[in-house]
Amino acid sequence: MAPLRLALCLAISILALSAMHTGLTLTYGAASSHDRPPAPRHEPAAAALSPPPPPPPRLDGSLDAALSLASPRGHARVVVLTFGNEKVGRMLANFVAHARASATPCVVGAVDLPTFARLSREGAAVYKTPLALEEGYRMDGRNDHSSASWRRFAVMRTGEVARVVAKGYDVLHSDVDVVWLRSPLPYVRCSAEDVASGGGAVGARPVEAAIGCGTLRAADVAVSSDNMSPGDDFRRGVSYAIGGTLNTGLLLVRATEAGTRFAAAWHATVASPPAGRKFAPPGCCTSDQQVFNRMVRDERLPYPGLRLPAGTPRHLAAWNGSIALGVLPLALFANGHHQFVQNASARLGVRPLAVHATYSLDRHDDIAKTQRFREQGLWRVDPPEYFKGKFLVLRHSVSPALAATIDRYVKRGMSGNNIVVHVQALKEYVLELRDALALSRALGRTLVLPRWMCYCDRLWSGSDDIFHFGCMYPGSQDADFLPFVCPMDHVLSPAEWEAAGQPYRDAAFLEDSRVSGPLVEIGLTPRAEYKASSTTAPADAAVVLPTPLDDEEAKRRLAPFSASPLLALPHARSLLCGISSEAERREFNDLAQRLLRIPDWCSTCFSKCSDELAKWFSPEEIAAGADGPNRWCARFQVPPALRPARDGCGDNAAI
């Protein structure tokens, strides 16, 4: 019987930095050679009749007990290491759920004692550092990472990476907003046995040659990239990736002599940046990621501060030639734009090992990232009751008016994926959403949002010229991914919906096996054409509604289906003409003012916006969105309020 492989998550409790860690001392031998791969780690062969596996070690709060549970004796010394507290408890729970499902040996850093207690009760491997016992520590999770509490966390985090590496483990440091779809162990280990069995393989032969595990076997350190072109990542390897920001949210540090030395130096530099220009403001150093980027580059060289190798390897010499620095393949360690906007994994036919929820919009917080994971079916920790109840499904369809606008550009020999089409689409989406949301509330059902299509990408801050790159985020345009399925935060604010307490579901909800019950299709017919005969109904419609209608008429006509868990609308164009109850109408219109606000869409113009946008907008439209001569924003109004049924019905214009 082969030794039992455990797929438990190891939780590391990280709160403050003790003297033991600030004074971390590591012993190193001679510098390692980067011309050959590190010696493979051989696992002992299983005996013909192995004794039963020993019981899991008791979690006494020590690092050694936790490591023993995450990586039992005789197994490869590879662990994934992350950190979190109760503030990100649900994101951390999702991380652990995916790690368990993919048999990923992981290390989770609990930043407070409640997290340690919860994870240990759930059977995850967890240990506490002395910092977990520091009373009064609270981590400020602001996105600018500039607070004193965040800096202390960064010091601790890098210290823990260095400490685990010093114990002889290859460490894959991972932010908590990552999901592990496959275990990275075979890819990191990349032994002859892994390659022979296919464990280190990633796809077809050309893909394997470009990003297979052998391309990084010689790297002491390998890091993910914020760059967005999977094509350039395949073709150019490390020479492409190092031109952008290196993201330590996915970072491999091997327990080679050079890797161990680098981990200790990274921690020491974060804890006490050396004097001088390299680690001084502006641009440095409020985060451990900024320190990492400064450390590996040589400021005496032209940007990117590294000597580019010939060919297309995935690693090069860095840190003054002291380490072999690799870049984790974008196709396997996917950032948020790659996965959630480009859908590049499906196009490439390569299933990622990990997906990192970067490039989220709205407030860039856990709410936005949770929504991104849900939309991809990657959120695993909703309770059973989340899938129970009654729902109204709004499907996506292209309106005749939008189809005509697209066709007009195509007939001119221009792309239908442009800012005019995108702005029109967003306005139509929220106008439909107004009626669908009002009907769902009248029926006592939770609305399921559609998979809207976006015809132009949205920049994080509008700091670059998206018009110049065919309405795609600069750097991603070679993927040619337009149109794409809009994440919710491209159209609405998930944070506002959360704050308002308005329940909803995303389209992927319907694909979950826990959603049960037949789906009742609703047909819609303009009232002037409506007939009682069933021959006018679409073939798959169980009921046909004449439109527009008020909420009370809709409830009467749908009453026979009140017990059905799922009702589906083909669209919601000109669906409602009013709300009968004045109190309910006022309440809904007040809510709509909060929920149906499309975020401003902005871009910089390389040349004057009045020239660059002339082929799409009139001078008046350009002037209305101008934010100086070289920046333009599309700004949106909330859809008109729904009228009283007695006044509005029959007077609600179609899209």
XYZ file of C-alpha atoms in Angstrom:
655
model
C 0.000 0.000 0.000
C 1.554 3.292 -1.097
C 1.883 6.021 1.521
C -1.239 8.101 1.774
C -0.903 11.542 0.204
C -2.532 14.222 2.288
C -4.086 17.248 0.606
C -4.549 19.347 3.673
C -3.938 23.052 3.913
C -1.375 24.271 6.367
C -2.340 27.498 8.093
C 0.447 29.737 9.308
C -0.577 32.279 11.900
C 1.109 35.584 11.102
C 0.473 38.592 13.310
C 3.630 40.489 14.223
C 7.337 40.020 13.919
C 9.123 38.588 16.933
C 12.762 39.088 17.711
C 13.332 35.515 16.613
C 12.151 36.383 13.098
C 13.616 39.849 12.744
C 16.915 38.265 13.609
C 16.465 35.393 11.161
C 19.884 33.874 10.539
C 20.445 31.456 7.693
C 23.583 29.488 6.850
C 24.663 29.218 3.232
C 27.326 27.361 1.327
C 28.936 28.330 -1.954
C 26.795 29.980 -4.629
C 24.855 27.469 -6.710
C 25.468 26.975 -10.397
C 22.709 28.187 -12.711
C 24.017 26.272 -15.711
C 22.405 23.029 -14.642
C 19.198 22.082 -12.835
C 19.243 21.378 -9.123
C 19.693 17.742 -8.231
C 16.366 15.895 -8.363
C 14.808 14.930 -5.072
C 14.214 11.179 -5.075
C 11.343 9.774 -3.081
C 11.909 6.389 -1.446
C 10.257 3.483 -3.193
C 7.239 2.063 -1.423
C 7.769 -1.264 0.285
C 5.801 -4.221 -0.968
C 3.775 -4.258 2.226
C 3.924 -0.808 3.763
C 2.647 -0.368 7.293
C -0.470 1.758 7.744
C 0.270 5.472 7.537
C 0.854 7.119 10.901
C -1.906 9.305 12.290
C -1.629 12.972 11.340
C 0.533 14.975 13.715
C -1.156 16.837 16.511
C -1.449 20.511 15.668
C 0.277 22.086 18.632
C 0.820 25.460 16.985
C 4.386 24.708 15.922
C 5.682 25.166 12.395
C 7.131 21.662 12.295
C 3.802 20.010 13.124
C 2.049 21.990 10.426
C 4.694 21.219 7.811
C 4.500 17.537 8.680
C 0.771 17.571 8.009
C 1.066 19.513 4.750
C 4.019 17.503 3.435
C 4.382 14.139 5.216
C 7.760 12.448 5.544
C 8.838 10.815 2.304
C 6.899 13.231 0.108
C 8.287 16.064 -1.980
C 9.177 19.060 0.154
C 6.993 21.527 -1.750
C 4.331 23.695 -0.100
C 2.071 26.542 -1.163
C 2.117 29.356 1.387
C -0.560 32.026 1.837
C -1.785 34.398 4.552
C -5.121 35.733 5.791
C -7.255 36.793 8.732
C -10.960 36.771 9.578
C -11.474 39.928 7.529
C -10.773 37.843 4.420
C -12.207 34.695 5.975
C -14.470 33.727 3.079
C -11.743 34.303 0.508
C -9.430 32.199 2.650
C -12.083 29.475 2.912
C -12.377 29.429 -0.892
C -8.598 29.151 -1.171
C -8.562 26.170 1.199
C -11.499 24.479 -0.554
C -9.761 24.631 -3.935
C -6.447 23.501 -2.482
C -8.092 20.456 -0.941
C -10.014 19.630 -4.120
C -6.829 19.819 -6.213
C -4.629 17.949 -3.685
C -2.415 21.016 -3.328
C -0.193 20.872 -0.219
C -0.696 24.385 1.072
C 0.321 26.675 3.877
C -2.224 29.322 4.909
C -1.089 32.218 7.044
C -3.620 33.095 9.732
C -3.121 36.686 10.796
C -5.250 36.314 13.928
C -6.139 33.676 16.496
C -9.777 33.185 15.379
C -8.507 32.131 11.947
C -6.133 29.642 13.547
C -8.954 28.233 15.676
C -11.378 27.942 12.749
C -8.926 26.271 10.387
C -7.723 23.815 13.002
C -11.327 22.802 13.745
C -11.839 22.207 10.027
C -8.867 19.854 9.894
C -6.488 22.173 8.075
C -2.837 22.193 9.077
C -2.197 25.384 11.021
C 0.586 26.835 13.123
C 1.030 29.989 15.142
C 3.974 32.309 15.252
C 4.554 34.482 18.335
C 2.998 37.342 16.381
C -0.402 35.684 16.539
C -0.315 36.345 20.252
C 0.348 40.064 19.965
C -2.669 41.763 21.464
C -4.180 44.650 19.570
C -2.632 44.012 16.145
C -5.049 44.775 13.308
C -4.019 44.659 9.676
C -5.192 47.505 7.448
C -5.907 45.953 4.071
C -6.023 49.160 2.023
C -5.077 48.744 -1.622
C -2.237 51.268 -1.439
C -0.421 49.015 1.083
C 1.007 52.099 2.769
C -0.152 51.669 6.359
C 2.167 50.780 9.209
C 0.190 47.605 9.931
C 0.516 46.480 6.320
C 4.279 47.048 6.389
C 4.570 44.915 9.508
C 2.567 42.221 7.758
C 4.898 42.400 4.744
C 7.919 42.056 7.019
C 6.370 39.007 8.653
C 5.242 37.461 5.380
C 8.677 37.629 3.787
C 10.222 36.368 7.020
C 7.965 33.323 7.003
C 8.788 32.569 3.366
C 12.483 32.726 4.251
C 11.985 30.536 7.326
C 10.166 27.758 5.464
C 12.666 27.849 2.580
C 15.506 27.605 5.114
C 13.946 24.365 6.378
C 14.496 22.863 2.932
C 11.071 23.389 1.344
C 10.401 24.791 -2.099
C 7.798 27.476 -1.350
C 5.136 28.746 -3.720
C 4.042 31.953 -2.039
C 0.429 32.711 -2.985
C -1.898 35.603 -2.273
C -5.187 34.519 -0.736
C -7.175 35.740 -3.773
C -5.864 32.782 -5.784
C -7.569 29.488 -6.573
C -5.536 26.354 -7.255
C -7.239 24.309 -9.968
C -4.463 21.715 -10.168
C -1.700 20.783 -7.791
C 1.522 22.582 -8.730
C 3.632 19.891 -7.063
C 4.521 17.905 -10.235
C 5.279 21.117 -12.119
C 7.537 22.491 -9.375
C 9.243 19.184 -8.671
C 9.592 18.317 -12.388
C 11.383 15.051 -11.719
C 12.054 12.498 -14.421
C 9.178 10.464 -12.998
C 6.823 13.456 -13.233
C 7.729 14.102 -16.848
C 7.507 10.420 -17.784
C 4.075 10.062 -16.180
C 2.755 13.297 -17.647
C 2.568 15.013 -14.270
C 4.779 17.860 -15.418
C 3.176 18.147 -18.844
C 0.888 21.027 -19.704
C -0.446 20.349 -23.181
C 0.485 19.687 -26.781
C 4.151 19.504 -27.750
C 4.552 23.183 -28.857
C 2.983 24.311 -25.584
C 5.137 21.917 -23.583
C 8.280 23.215 -25.277
C 7.366 26.819 -24.446
C 6.071 26.531 -20.873
C 6.596 22.950 -19.670
C 8.143 22.368 -16.260
C 11.567 21.768 -17.784
C 11.745 25.418 -18.867
C 11.928 26.487 -15.202
C 13.811 23.560 -13.682
C 16.995 25.630 -13.327
C 15.299 28.669 -11.726
C 16.081 29.452 -8.084
C 13.217 31.961 -8.003
C 10.245 32.238 -10.387
C 7.561 34.917 -10.248
C 4.280 35.726 -11.991
C 3.786 38.755 -14.205
C 1.093 41.416 -14.574
C 1.602 41.426 -18.349
C -1.447 40.434 -20.360
C -0.386 38.890 -23.673
C -0.433 35.078 -23.641
C 0.907 35.084 -27.205
C 3.968 37.161 -26.346
C 4.465 35.091 -23.202
C 4.642 31.948 -25.356
C 6.837 33.479 -28.031
C 9.280 35.575 -26.008
C 9.432 33.944 -22.588
C 11.231 35.839 -19.852
C 12.223 38.686 -22.185
C 8.546 39.632 -22.482
C 7.460 39.119 -18.890
C 10.174 41.179 -17.200
C 9.104 44.269 -19.138
C 6.138 44.630 -16.778
C 5.530 44.412 -13.053
C 6.588 41.140 -11.454
C 3.778 40.066 -9.133
C 4.875 38.292 -5.956
C 1.292 37.178 -5.340
C 2.476 34.012 -7.093
C 6.151 33.455 -6.325
C 8.241 30.286 -6.278
C 11.385 30.242 -4.123
C 13.330 27.006 -4.312
C 15.438 25.727 -1.438
C 18.651 25.947 -3.438
C 21.544 27.774 -1.838
C 20.888 30.807 -4.025
C 17.125 30.675 -3.468
C 17.555 30.404 0.292
C 19.950 33.330 0.333
C 17.610 35.461 -1.786
C 14.593 34.750 0.451
C 16.539 35.877 3.517
C 17.755 39.017 1.745
C 14.240 39.865 0.520
C 12.970 39.678 4.089
C 15.870 41.751 5.427
C 15.370 44.434 2.765
C 11.632 44.690 3.461
C 12.322 44.915 7.196
C 15.052 47.555 6.832
C 15.498 49.024 3.331
C 19.107 50.046 2.690
C 19.901 53.727 2.415
C 20.210 55.117 -1.072
C 18.142 55.885 -4.133
C 17.241 52.324 -5.141
C 14.779 51.690 -2.311
C 13.694 55.289 -1.742
C 10.489 57.093 -2.770
C 8.923 57.766 -5.172
C 7.812 54.335 -6.275
C 9.348 52.413 -3.406
C 8.830 50.823 -1.110
C 5.462 50.415 0.597
C 5.116 46.724 -0.268
C 7.231 43.595 -0.401
C 6.397 43.334 -4.116
C 7.974 46.721 -4.816
C 11.080 45.661 -2.903
C 11.262 42.426 -4.911
C 11.079 44.296 -8.224
C 13.829 46.690 -7.145
C 16.060 43.899 -5.824
C 16.121 41.760 -8.949
C 16.771 44.669 -11.333
C 20.018 46.571 -11.819
C 19.318 50.306 -11.930
C 22.601 50.861 -13.779
C 21.188 49.078 -16.832
C 18.492 50.417 -19.167
C 14.968 49.295 -18.275
C 14.055 46.573 -17.397
C 17.375 46.523 -15.555
C 18.263 42.973 -16.601
C 20.467 41.523 -19.315
C 18.179 39.781 -21.767
C 19.318 36.318 -22.843
C 19.406 35.144 -26.432
C 16.490 33.033 -27.605
C 13.284 32.556 -25.633
C 14.230 30.969 -22.291
C 12.010 31.354 -19.228
C 14.819 32.379 -16.854
C 17.812 34.709 -16.724
C 20.485 35.881 -14.300
C 19.257 38.479 -11.789
C 20.085 40.022 -8.413
C 23.551 40.945 -9.653
C 23.918 37.507 -11.212
C 23.324 35.676 -7.927
C 20.088 33.866 -8.840
C 18.454 32.307 -11.855
C 15.167 34.240 -12.041
C 12.308 32.630 -13.933
C 8.869 33.892 -14.860
C 5.869 31.646 -14.253
C 3.942 31.050 -17.508
C 0.842 33.208 -17.868
C -1.114 30.288 -19.311
C -0.525 28.214 -16.152
C -0.443 30.963 -13.512
C -3.234 33.115 -14.908
C -3.803 36.693 -13.828
C -7.275 38.209 -13.704
C -7.276 39.797 -17.143
C -6.082 36.579 -18.780
C -8.820 34.511 -17.115
C -11.803 36.790 -16.504
C -11.684 39.095 -19.535
C -9.741 37.378 -22.321
C -10.913 33.849 -21.420
C -7.490 32.920 -22.751
C -7.291 29.552 -21.006
C -10.171 28.190 -23.070
C -8.746 29.676 -26.258
C -5.273 28.221 -25.618
C -6.602 24.847 -24.532
C -4.433 24.927 -21.387
C -6.033 24.542 -17.973
C -4.253 26.814 -15.483
C -2.679 25.562 -12.316
C -3.742 28.757 -10.543
C -5.948 31.785 -11.193
C -5.111 35.075 -9.451
C -7.954 37.606 -9.126
C -5.945 40.633 -10.222
C -7.329 43.370 -12.484
C -10.666 43.468 -10.675
C -12.484 46.799 -10.858
C -15.019 48.612 -8.641
C -13.220 48.890 -5.271
C -10.684 46.131 -6.050
C -11.776 44.447 -2.817
C -12.902 40.994 -1.740
C -16.454 41.724 -2.915
C -15.291 42.372 -6.489
C -12.923 39.390 -6.436
C -15.568 37.074 -5.005
C -17.893 38.102 -7.826
C -15.175 37.404 -10.411
C -14.693 33.895 -9.008
C -18.451 33.274 -8.897
C -18.849 34.277 -12.536
C -16.303 31.611 -13.486
C -17.804 28.920 -11.260
C -14.723 29.113 -9.013
C -16.425 30.051 -5.737
C -16.776 26.873 -3.664
C -17.913 28.051 -0.231
C -21.527 29.187 -0.555
C -23.826 27.389 1.930
C -26.565 25.009 0.693
C -29.291 27.617 1.226
C -27.619 29.869 -1.370
C -28.897 27.476 -4.044
C -32.437 27.218 -2.699
C -35.351 29.547 -3.291
C -37.128 31.041 -6.283
C -35.342 32.887 -9.049
C -36.034 35.027 -12.096
C -33.425 34.532 -14.823
C -32.641 37.395 -17.205
C -31.011 36.152 -20.392
C -28.764 38.229 -22.625
C -29.743 39.064 -26.168
C -28.619 41.721 -28.641
C -31.357 44.275 -29.195
C -32.378 45.159 -32.767
C -31.106 48.700 -32.177
C -27.672 47.506 -31.041
C -27.464 45.011 -33.907
C -28.182 47.865 -36.337
C -25.392 49.992 -34.842
C -22.895 47.143 -35.135
C -23.996 46.466 -38.711
C -23.535 50.131 -39.617
C -19.850 50.008 -38.650
C -19.262 46.655 -40.319
C -20.686 47.986 -43.597
C -18.165 50.838 -43.395
C -15.343 48.304 -43.111
C -14.832 49.131 -39.424
C -14.934 46.886 -36.381
C -18.221 46.563 -34.537
C -16.181 46.376 -31.341
C -15.792 50.044 -30.512
C -16.630 52.623 -27.889
C -19.903 53.760 -29.517
C -21.300 50.226 -29.564
C -20.061 49.612 -26.029
C -21.642 52.761 -24.583
C -24.957 52.003 -26.292
C -24.870 48.406 -25.028
C -24.258 49.447 -21.405
C -27.162 51.902 -21.491
C -29.471 49.216 -22.854
C -28.309 46.648 -20.302
C -29.163 48.753 -17.266
C -32.498 49.851 -18.762
C -33.443 46.181 -19.170
C -32.084 45.470 -15.715
C -34.383 48.106 -14.215
C -37.475 46.251 -15.434
C -36.165 42.766 -14.645
C -35.149 43.771 -11.122
C -38.521 45.421 -10.483
C -40.350 42.300 -11.692
C -38.171 39.977 -9.599
C -38.985 41.997 -6.483
C -42.706 42.012 -7.319
C -42.622 38.215 -7.694
C -40.564 37.690 -4.536
C -37.743 36.123 -6.558
C -33.978 36.607 -6.673
C -32.725 37.956 -9.993
C -30.113 35.968 -11.936
C -27.979 38.371 -13.978
C -27.231 37.642 -17.647
C -23.903 37.159 -19.372
C -23.771 40.556 -21.023
C -21.309 41.131 -23.855
C -18.750 43.942 -23.706
C -17.490 45.525 -26.921
C -14.664 47.521 -25.347
C -12.409 46.722 -22.404
C -12.340 48.985 -19.364
C -9.120 50.408 -17.948
C -8.347 50.298 -14.243
C -7.861 54.066 -14.022
C -8.119 55.377 -17.578
C -4.386 56.084 -17.600
C -3.645 54.655 -21.051
C -5.035 54.970 -24.583
C -7.415 52.091 -25.177
C -8.688 53.613 -28.443
C -5.253 53.192 -30.002
C -5.346 49.436 -29.345
C -8.714 48.525 -30.837
C -10.647 48.965 -27.569
C -8.462 46.390 -25.806
C -6.336 46.969 -22.712
C -2.885 48.032 -23.977
C -0.648 44.985 -23.961
C -3.481 42.491 -24.430
C -4.513 43.395 -27.966
C -2.762 40.493 -29.701
C -5.298 38.155 -28.062
C -8.129 39.680 -30.161
C -10.701 38.770 -27.506
C -13.493 41.235 -28.361
C -16.351 40.997 -27.719
C -16.101 39.310 -24.329
C -18.465 38.367 -21.513
C -18.604 41.380 -19.193
C -17.626 40.803 -15.589
C -20.247 42.472 -13.410
C -17.812 45.211 -12.370
C -17.559 46.386 -15.996
C -21.264 47.300 -15.853
C -22.256 47.769 -12.194
C -20.777 48.079 -8.711
C -20.833 44.759 -6.801
C -19.971 46.723 -3.647
C -23.116 48.860 -3.977
C -25.321 45.793 -4.430
C -23.702 44.222 -1.372
C -24.135 47.384 0.707
C -27.784 47.714 -0.336
C -28.470 44.123 0.711
C -30.008 43.350 -2.686
C -29.619 39.617 -3.389
C -28.770 38.437 -6.898
C -27.061 35.543 -8.617
C -24.687 35.389 -11.562
C -25.266 33.348 -14.720
C -22.851 30.579 -13.645
C -25.236 29.894 -10.759
C -27.512 28.017 -13.181
C -24.684 25.621 -14.087
C -24.197 24.454 -10.508
C -25.480 20.948 -9.812
C -27.039 22.160 -6.555
C -29.580 24.261 -8.482
C -32.611 22.067 -9.069
C -36.024 22.286 -10.657
C -37.310 22.806 -14.199
C -36.694 26.149 -15.856
C -39.921 27.793 -17.067
C -39.377 29.913 -20.191
C -41.410 33.122 -20.481
C -42.233 34.495 -23.921
C -42.661 38.233 -24.565
C -44.852 39.717 -27.303
C -45.687 43.387 -27.947
C -49.169 44.028 -26.627
C -50.418 45.213 -30.000
C -49.538 41.816 -31.484
C -50.571 39.736 -28.522
C -53.189 37.029 -29.027
C -54.511 34.519 -26.565
C -53.883 31.638 -28.956
C -50.865 29.529 -28.005
C -49.803 29.472 -31.651
C -48.284 32.943 -31.162
C -46.003 31.745 -28.365
C -42.354 30.845 -28.962
C -41.941 27.090 -29.192
C -40.198 26.752 -25.833
C -42.322 29.281 -23.901
C -44.659 28.001 -21.196
C -46.376 31.384 -20.924
C -46.409 34.563 -23.013
C -46.632 38.052 -21.528
C -47.957 41.017 -23.521
C -45.596 43.970 -23.163
C -45.453 46.449 -21.694
C -47.420 45.506 -18.589
C -47.475 46.595 -14.959
C -46.238 44.526 -12.037
C -49.716 43.434 -10.925
C -50.668 42.093 -14.353
C -47.342 40.254 -14.548
C -47.991 38.624 -11.171
C -51.481 37.509 -12.242
C -50.288 35.985 -15.501
C -47.358 34.204 -13.839
C -49.365 32.974 -10.820
C -49.780 29.423 -12.254
C -45.988 29.083 -12.111
C -45.505 30.464 -8.610
C -44.208 27.119 -7.317
C -41.569 26.813 -10.066
C -38.090 27.624 -8.736
C -36.798 29.048 -12.033
C -38.548 31.456 -14.406
C -36.570 32.832 -17.369
C -37.026 36.002 -19.421
C -35.539 36.122 -22.949
C -34.836 39.840 -22.361
C -36.512 42.722 -20.515
C -36.819 45.372 -23.226
C -40.015 47.404 -22.713
C -41.132 44.848 -20.142
C -42.747 47.052 -17.481
C -44.775 50.204 -17.900
C -45.214 50.937 -14.214
C -45.561 49.803 -10.602
C -49.039 49.799 -9.060
C -48.213 50.458 -5.402
C -46.954 53.983 -4.793
C -44.952 52.914 -1.732
C -43.292 50.043 -3.616
C -42.622 52.282 -6.601
C -40.840 54.889 -4.486
C -38.836 52.240 -2.661
C -37.758 50.622 -5.915
C -36.834 53.877 -7.652
C -34.726 54.915 -4.652
C -32.957 51.549 -4.794
C -32.433 51.835 -8.554
C -30.642 55.147 -8.051
C -27.993 53.240 -6.084
C -27.778 49.988 -8.010
C -28.142 50.983 -11.660
C -25.237 53.423 -11.884
C -22.746 52.466 -14.586
C -19.212 53.460 -13.515
C -17.541 56.188 -15.562
C -15.565 54.731 -18.460
C -12.358 56.723 -19.114
C -9.309 56.615 -21.354
C -6.303 58.747 -22.147
C -5.757 59.875 -25.756
C -2.221 59.769 -27.186
C -3.130 62.687 -29.434
C -5.901 65.190 -28.779
C -9.168 63.412 -27.989
C -10.986 65.782 -30.344
C -8.953 64.266 -33.201
C -8.720 60.672 -32.010
C -12.454 60.264 -31.325
C -13.761 62.123 -34.373
C -14.566 58.914 -36.278
C -16.909 57.802 -33.492
C -18.409 60.877 -31.844
C -19.682 64.300 -32.788
C -17.780 67.369 -31.521
C -20.560 67.918 -28.976
C -20.294 64.361 -27.650
C -16.518 64.629 -27.421
C -16.775 67.930 -25.560
C -19.346 66.489 -23.136
C -16.936 63.731 -22.084
C -13.728 65.767 -22.172
C -11.547 65.737 -19.067
C -8.840 67.971 -20.495
C -7.474 67.713 -24.049
C -6.021 64.195 -23.632
C -8.564 62.343 -21.524
C -12.147 61.398 -22.287
C -14.844 59.740 -20.178
C -18.198 58.218 -20.991
C -20.563 59.179 -18.183
C -23.918 57.527 -17.713
C -27.269 58.524 -16.300
C -29.359 56.195 -14.169
C -32.344 54.895 -16.209
C -35.576 56.879 -15.814
C -37.682 56.056 -12.772
C -40.569 53.657 -13.275
C -43.868 55.519 -13.323
C -47.115 54.765 -11.499
C -48.977 52.051 -13.397
C -52.000 54.290 -13.928
C -49.820 56.862 -15.729
C -47.080 54.855 -17.385
C -48.668 51.804 -18.944
C -48.911 52.066 -22.674
C -46.500 54.996 -22.620
C -43.223 53.179 -21.941
C -41.144 53.535 -25.105
C -39.293 50.517 -26.481
C -35.508 50.442 -26.696
